[in-house]
Every structure is written in structure tokens, then in C-alpha cells.
Amino acid sequence: MKAFRHDVPDYIGSGIVDISTGMLLAVDTVDNHPREILDVVAAATTDLFQGRTVVQVEELWKQNRGTSDNRHYFNEILVNSENLVHLFMRSKTNPDIVAVVICSRQVNVGMLFVQARQVMRQLETPR
């Protein structure tokens, strides 16, 4: 988690969410945030990737393409809020794990993607 803080520009916080359970597995923030807010972010992350309509879209694409694999079509989602940028990235090695990285609105989005993806690759590499 500290790698996100160190490497991602305009970093505010990050977390790791298990979307199969909706649980927040790890969190790191530059400020103290109430646990209720962090838990709601974990639930929202689960909805973004596993919500009923998202799963329905994925199933329709599989039918349309004639595939039956377990791949997911939504792997990264960028959300701009009033003051923040939220990047949600599904793990390539464990699709039930999603990293959430939150930055200020001033962040260079291209650099956010480059640096966050690099950290994610490091986290996914077996040691």
C-alpha cells in the first residue's frame, strides 16, 4: 500500500477491496477518514465491478461474441468527483481483488494510470 503513496502523483489514499465479499482488505490515507466512509467506498467498489447491470452487460457481450470464458470486460474505471479522482483497477492475477487509488483533481491522469499500473504489477508479482 505504501508504494501507491510513494509513486502515485497527488496521492490522497488507496485501498484493496475483495469484491467477492465486499471487504476492505487494506487501506492507506494521508488523512484520517472515518471507518464508515472507507467501508462505503469498499461497497461502492464492489457495485462498480459486480453490480447487477455490470454483470448483465458482461454476460450480453459474452453471448454476442459467442464466448463462455470467465473474463471480465471492466478492468479499470476512472471516476471524477468534485474534488478527487478515483482509479479502480481489477487485479490481473486475482479478478476478485480491486485496488482503489484516490488523488486530488490536479493529478495528471496519464501519470496516475502509468504509476498506479506499475505499482499494481509489483503487487501482483509473486515474491
mmCIF file of C-alpha atoms in Angstrom, residues 29-121:
data_model
loop_
_atom_site.group_PDB
_atom_site.id
_atom_site.type_symbol
_atom_site.label_atom_id
_atom_site.label_comp_id
_atom_site.label_asym_id
_atom_site.label_seq_id
_atom_site.Cartn_x
_atom_site.Cartn_y
_atom_site.Cartn_z
ATOM 1 C CA THR A 29 -4.630 7.533 3.558
ATOM 2 C CA VAL A 30 -2.789 10.788 4.133
ATOM 3 C CA ASP A 31 -5.630 11.941 6.436
ATOM 4 C CA ASN A 32 -7.761 10.143 8.967
ATOM 5 C CA HIS A 33 -11.050 9.033 7.436
ATOM 6 C CA PRO A 34 -13.935 7.522 9.402
ATOM 7 C CA ARG A 35 -14.205 3.755 9.018
ATOM 8 C CA GLU A 36 -17.813 4.130 7.778
ATOM 9 C CA ILE A 37 -16.623 6.121 4.759
ATOM 10 C CA LEU A 38 -13.939 3.551 3.968
ATOM 11 C CA ASP A 39 -16.475 0.716 4.220
ATOM 12 C CA VAL A 40 -18.849 2.554 1.874
ATOM 13 C CA VAL A 41 -16.022 3.007 -0.646
ATOM 14 C CA ALA A 42 -15.437 -0.761 -0.477
ATOM 15 C CA ALA A 43 -19.149 -1.421 -1.084
ATOM 16 C CA ALA A 44 -19.203 1.067 -3.989
ATOM 17 C CA THR A 45 -16.162 -0.661 -5.494
ATOM 18 C CA THR A 46 -17.985 -3.973 -5.363
ATOM 19 C CA ASP A 47 -21.020 -2.403 -7.048
ATOM 20 C CA LEU A 48 -18.855 -0.894 -9.802
ATOM 21 C CA PHE A 49 -17.427 -4.285 -10.775
ATOM 22 C CA GLN A 50 -20.087 -6.759 -9.611
ATOM 23 C CA GLY A 51 -23.307 -4.762 -9.736
ATOM 24 C CA ARG A 52 -26.299 -6.416 -11.361
ATOM 25 C CA THR A 53 -26.252 -4.287 -14.501
ATOM 26 C CA VAL A 54 -22.458 -4.572 -14.917
ATOM 27 C CA VAL A 55 -22.685 -8.362 -14.743
ATOM 28 C CA GLN A 56 -25.600 -8.214 -17.193
ATOM 29 C CA VAL A 57 -23.532 -6.168 -19.680
ATOM 30 C CA GLU A 58 -20.663 -8.651 -19.396
ATOM 31 C CA GLU A 59 -22.999 -11.593 -19.972
ATOM 32 C CA LEU A 60 -24.570 -9.904 -23.002
ATOM 33 C CA TRP A 61 -21.122 -9.272 -24.514
ATOM 34 C CA LYS A 62 -20.200 -12.921 -23.962
ATOM 35 C CA GLN A 63 -23.419 -14.039 -25.683
ATOM 36 C CA ASN A 64 -22.891 -11.573 -28.512
ATOM 37 C CA ARG A 65 -19.328 -12.778 -29.065
ATOM 38 C CA GLY A 66 -20.126 -16.436 -28.529
ATOM 39 C CA THR A 67 -17.678 -16.873 -25.662
ATOM 40 C CA SER A 68 -18.184 -18.608 -22.370
ATOM 41 C CA ASP A 69 -14.969 -17.704 -20.551
ATOM 42 C CA ASN A 70 -14.842 -16.039 -17.155
ATOM 43 C CA ARG A 71 -13.063 -12.896 -18.352
ATOM 44 C CA HIS A 72 -14.309 -9.548 -17.157
ATOM 45 C CA TYR A 73 -14.683 -6.631 -19.553
ATOM 46 C CA PHE A 74 -14.459 -3.911 -16.899
ATOM 47 C CA ASN A 75 -10.909 -3.873 -15.544
ATOM 48 C CA GLU A 76 -10.220 -0.204 -14.858
ATOM 49 C CA ILE A 77 -12.690 2.529 -14.003
ATOM 50 C CA LEU A 78 -11.870 6.212 -13.544
ATOM 51 C CA VAL A 79 -14.301 8.359 -11.570
ATOM 52 C CA ASN A 80 -14.001 12.128 -11.303
ATOM 53 C CA SER A 81 -15.766 13.642 -8.322
ATOM 54 C CA GLU A 82 -15.994 17.272 -7.279
ATOM 55 C CA ASN A 83 -12.514 17.410 -5.737
ATOM 56 C CA LEU A 84 -10.994 13.987 -6.313
ATOM 57 C CA VAL A 85 -10.045 11.442 -8.953
ATOM 58 C CA HIS A 86 -10.681 7.777 -8.108
ATOM 59 C CA LEU A 87 -8.977 4.998 -10.082
ATOM 60 C CA PHE A 88 -10.309 1.453 -9.623
ATOM 61 C CA MET A 89 -8.098 -1.349 -11.027
ATOM 62 C CA ARG A 90 -9.002 -5.039 -11.090
ATOM 63 C CA SER A 91 -6.082 -7.387 -10.445
ATOM 64 C CA LYS A 92 -4.983 -9.403 -13.456
ATOM 65 C CA THR A 93 -3.873 -12.312 -11.253
ATOM 66 C CA ASN A 94 -6.921 -12.345 -8.955
ATOM 67 C CA PRO A 95 -10.021 -10.745 -10.535
ATOM 68 C CA ASP A 96 -11.775 -10.568 -7.141
ATOM 69 C CA ILE A 97 -9.206 -8.032 -5.935
ATOM 70 C CA VAL A 98 -9.533 -4.350 -6.839
ATOM 71 C CA ALA A 99 -7.120 -1.574 -5.918
ATOM 72 C CA VAL A 100 -8.600 1.881 -5.393
ATOM 73 C CA VAL A 101 -6.313 4.909 -5.693
ATOM 74 C CA ILE A 102 -7.600 8.379 -4.837
ATOM 75 C CA CYS A 103 -5.850 11.586 -5.889
ATOM 76 C CA SER A 104 -6.579 15.286 -5.980
ATOM 77 C CA ARG A 105 -8.275 16.730 -9.083
ATOM 78 C CA GLN A 106 -4.978 18.345 -10.085
ATOM 79 C CA VAL A 107 -3.429 14.958 -10.871
ATOM 80 C CA ASN A 108 -2.103 14.337 -14.364
ATOM 81 C CA VAL A 109 -4.424 11.434 -15.253
ATOM 82 C CA GLY A 110 -1.919 9.889 -17.643
ATOM 83 C CA MET A 111 0.729 9.786 -14.919
ATOM 84 C CA LEU A 112 -1.825 8.421 -12.474
ATOM 85 C CA PHE A 113 -2.514 5.486 -14.795
ATOM 86 C CA VAL A 114 1.177 4.852 -15.534
ATOM 87 C CA GLN A 115 2.301 4.934 -11.905
ATOM 88 C CA ALA A 116 -0.702 3.074 -10.458
ATOM 89 C CA ARG A 117 -0.413 0.304 -13.066
ATOM 90 C CA GLN A 118 3.270 -0.058 -12.265
ATOM 91 C CA VAL A 119 2.548 -0.412 -8.546
ATOM 92 C CA MET A 120 -0.248 -2.896 -9.312
ATOM 93 C CA ARG A 121 2.150 -5.042 -11.370
#
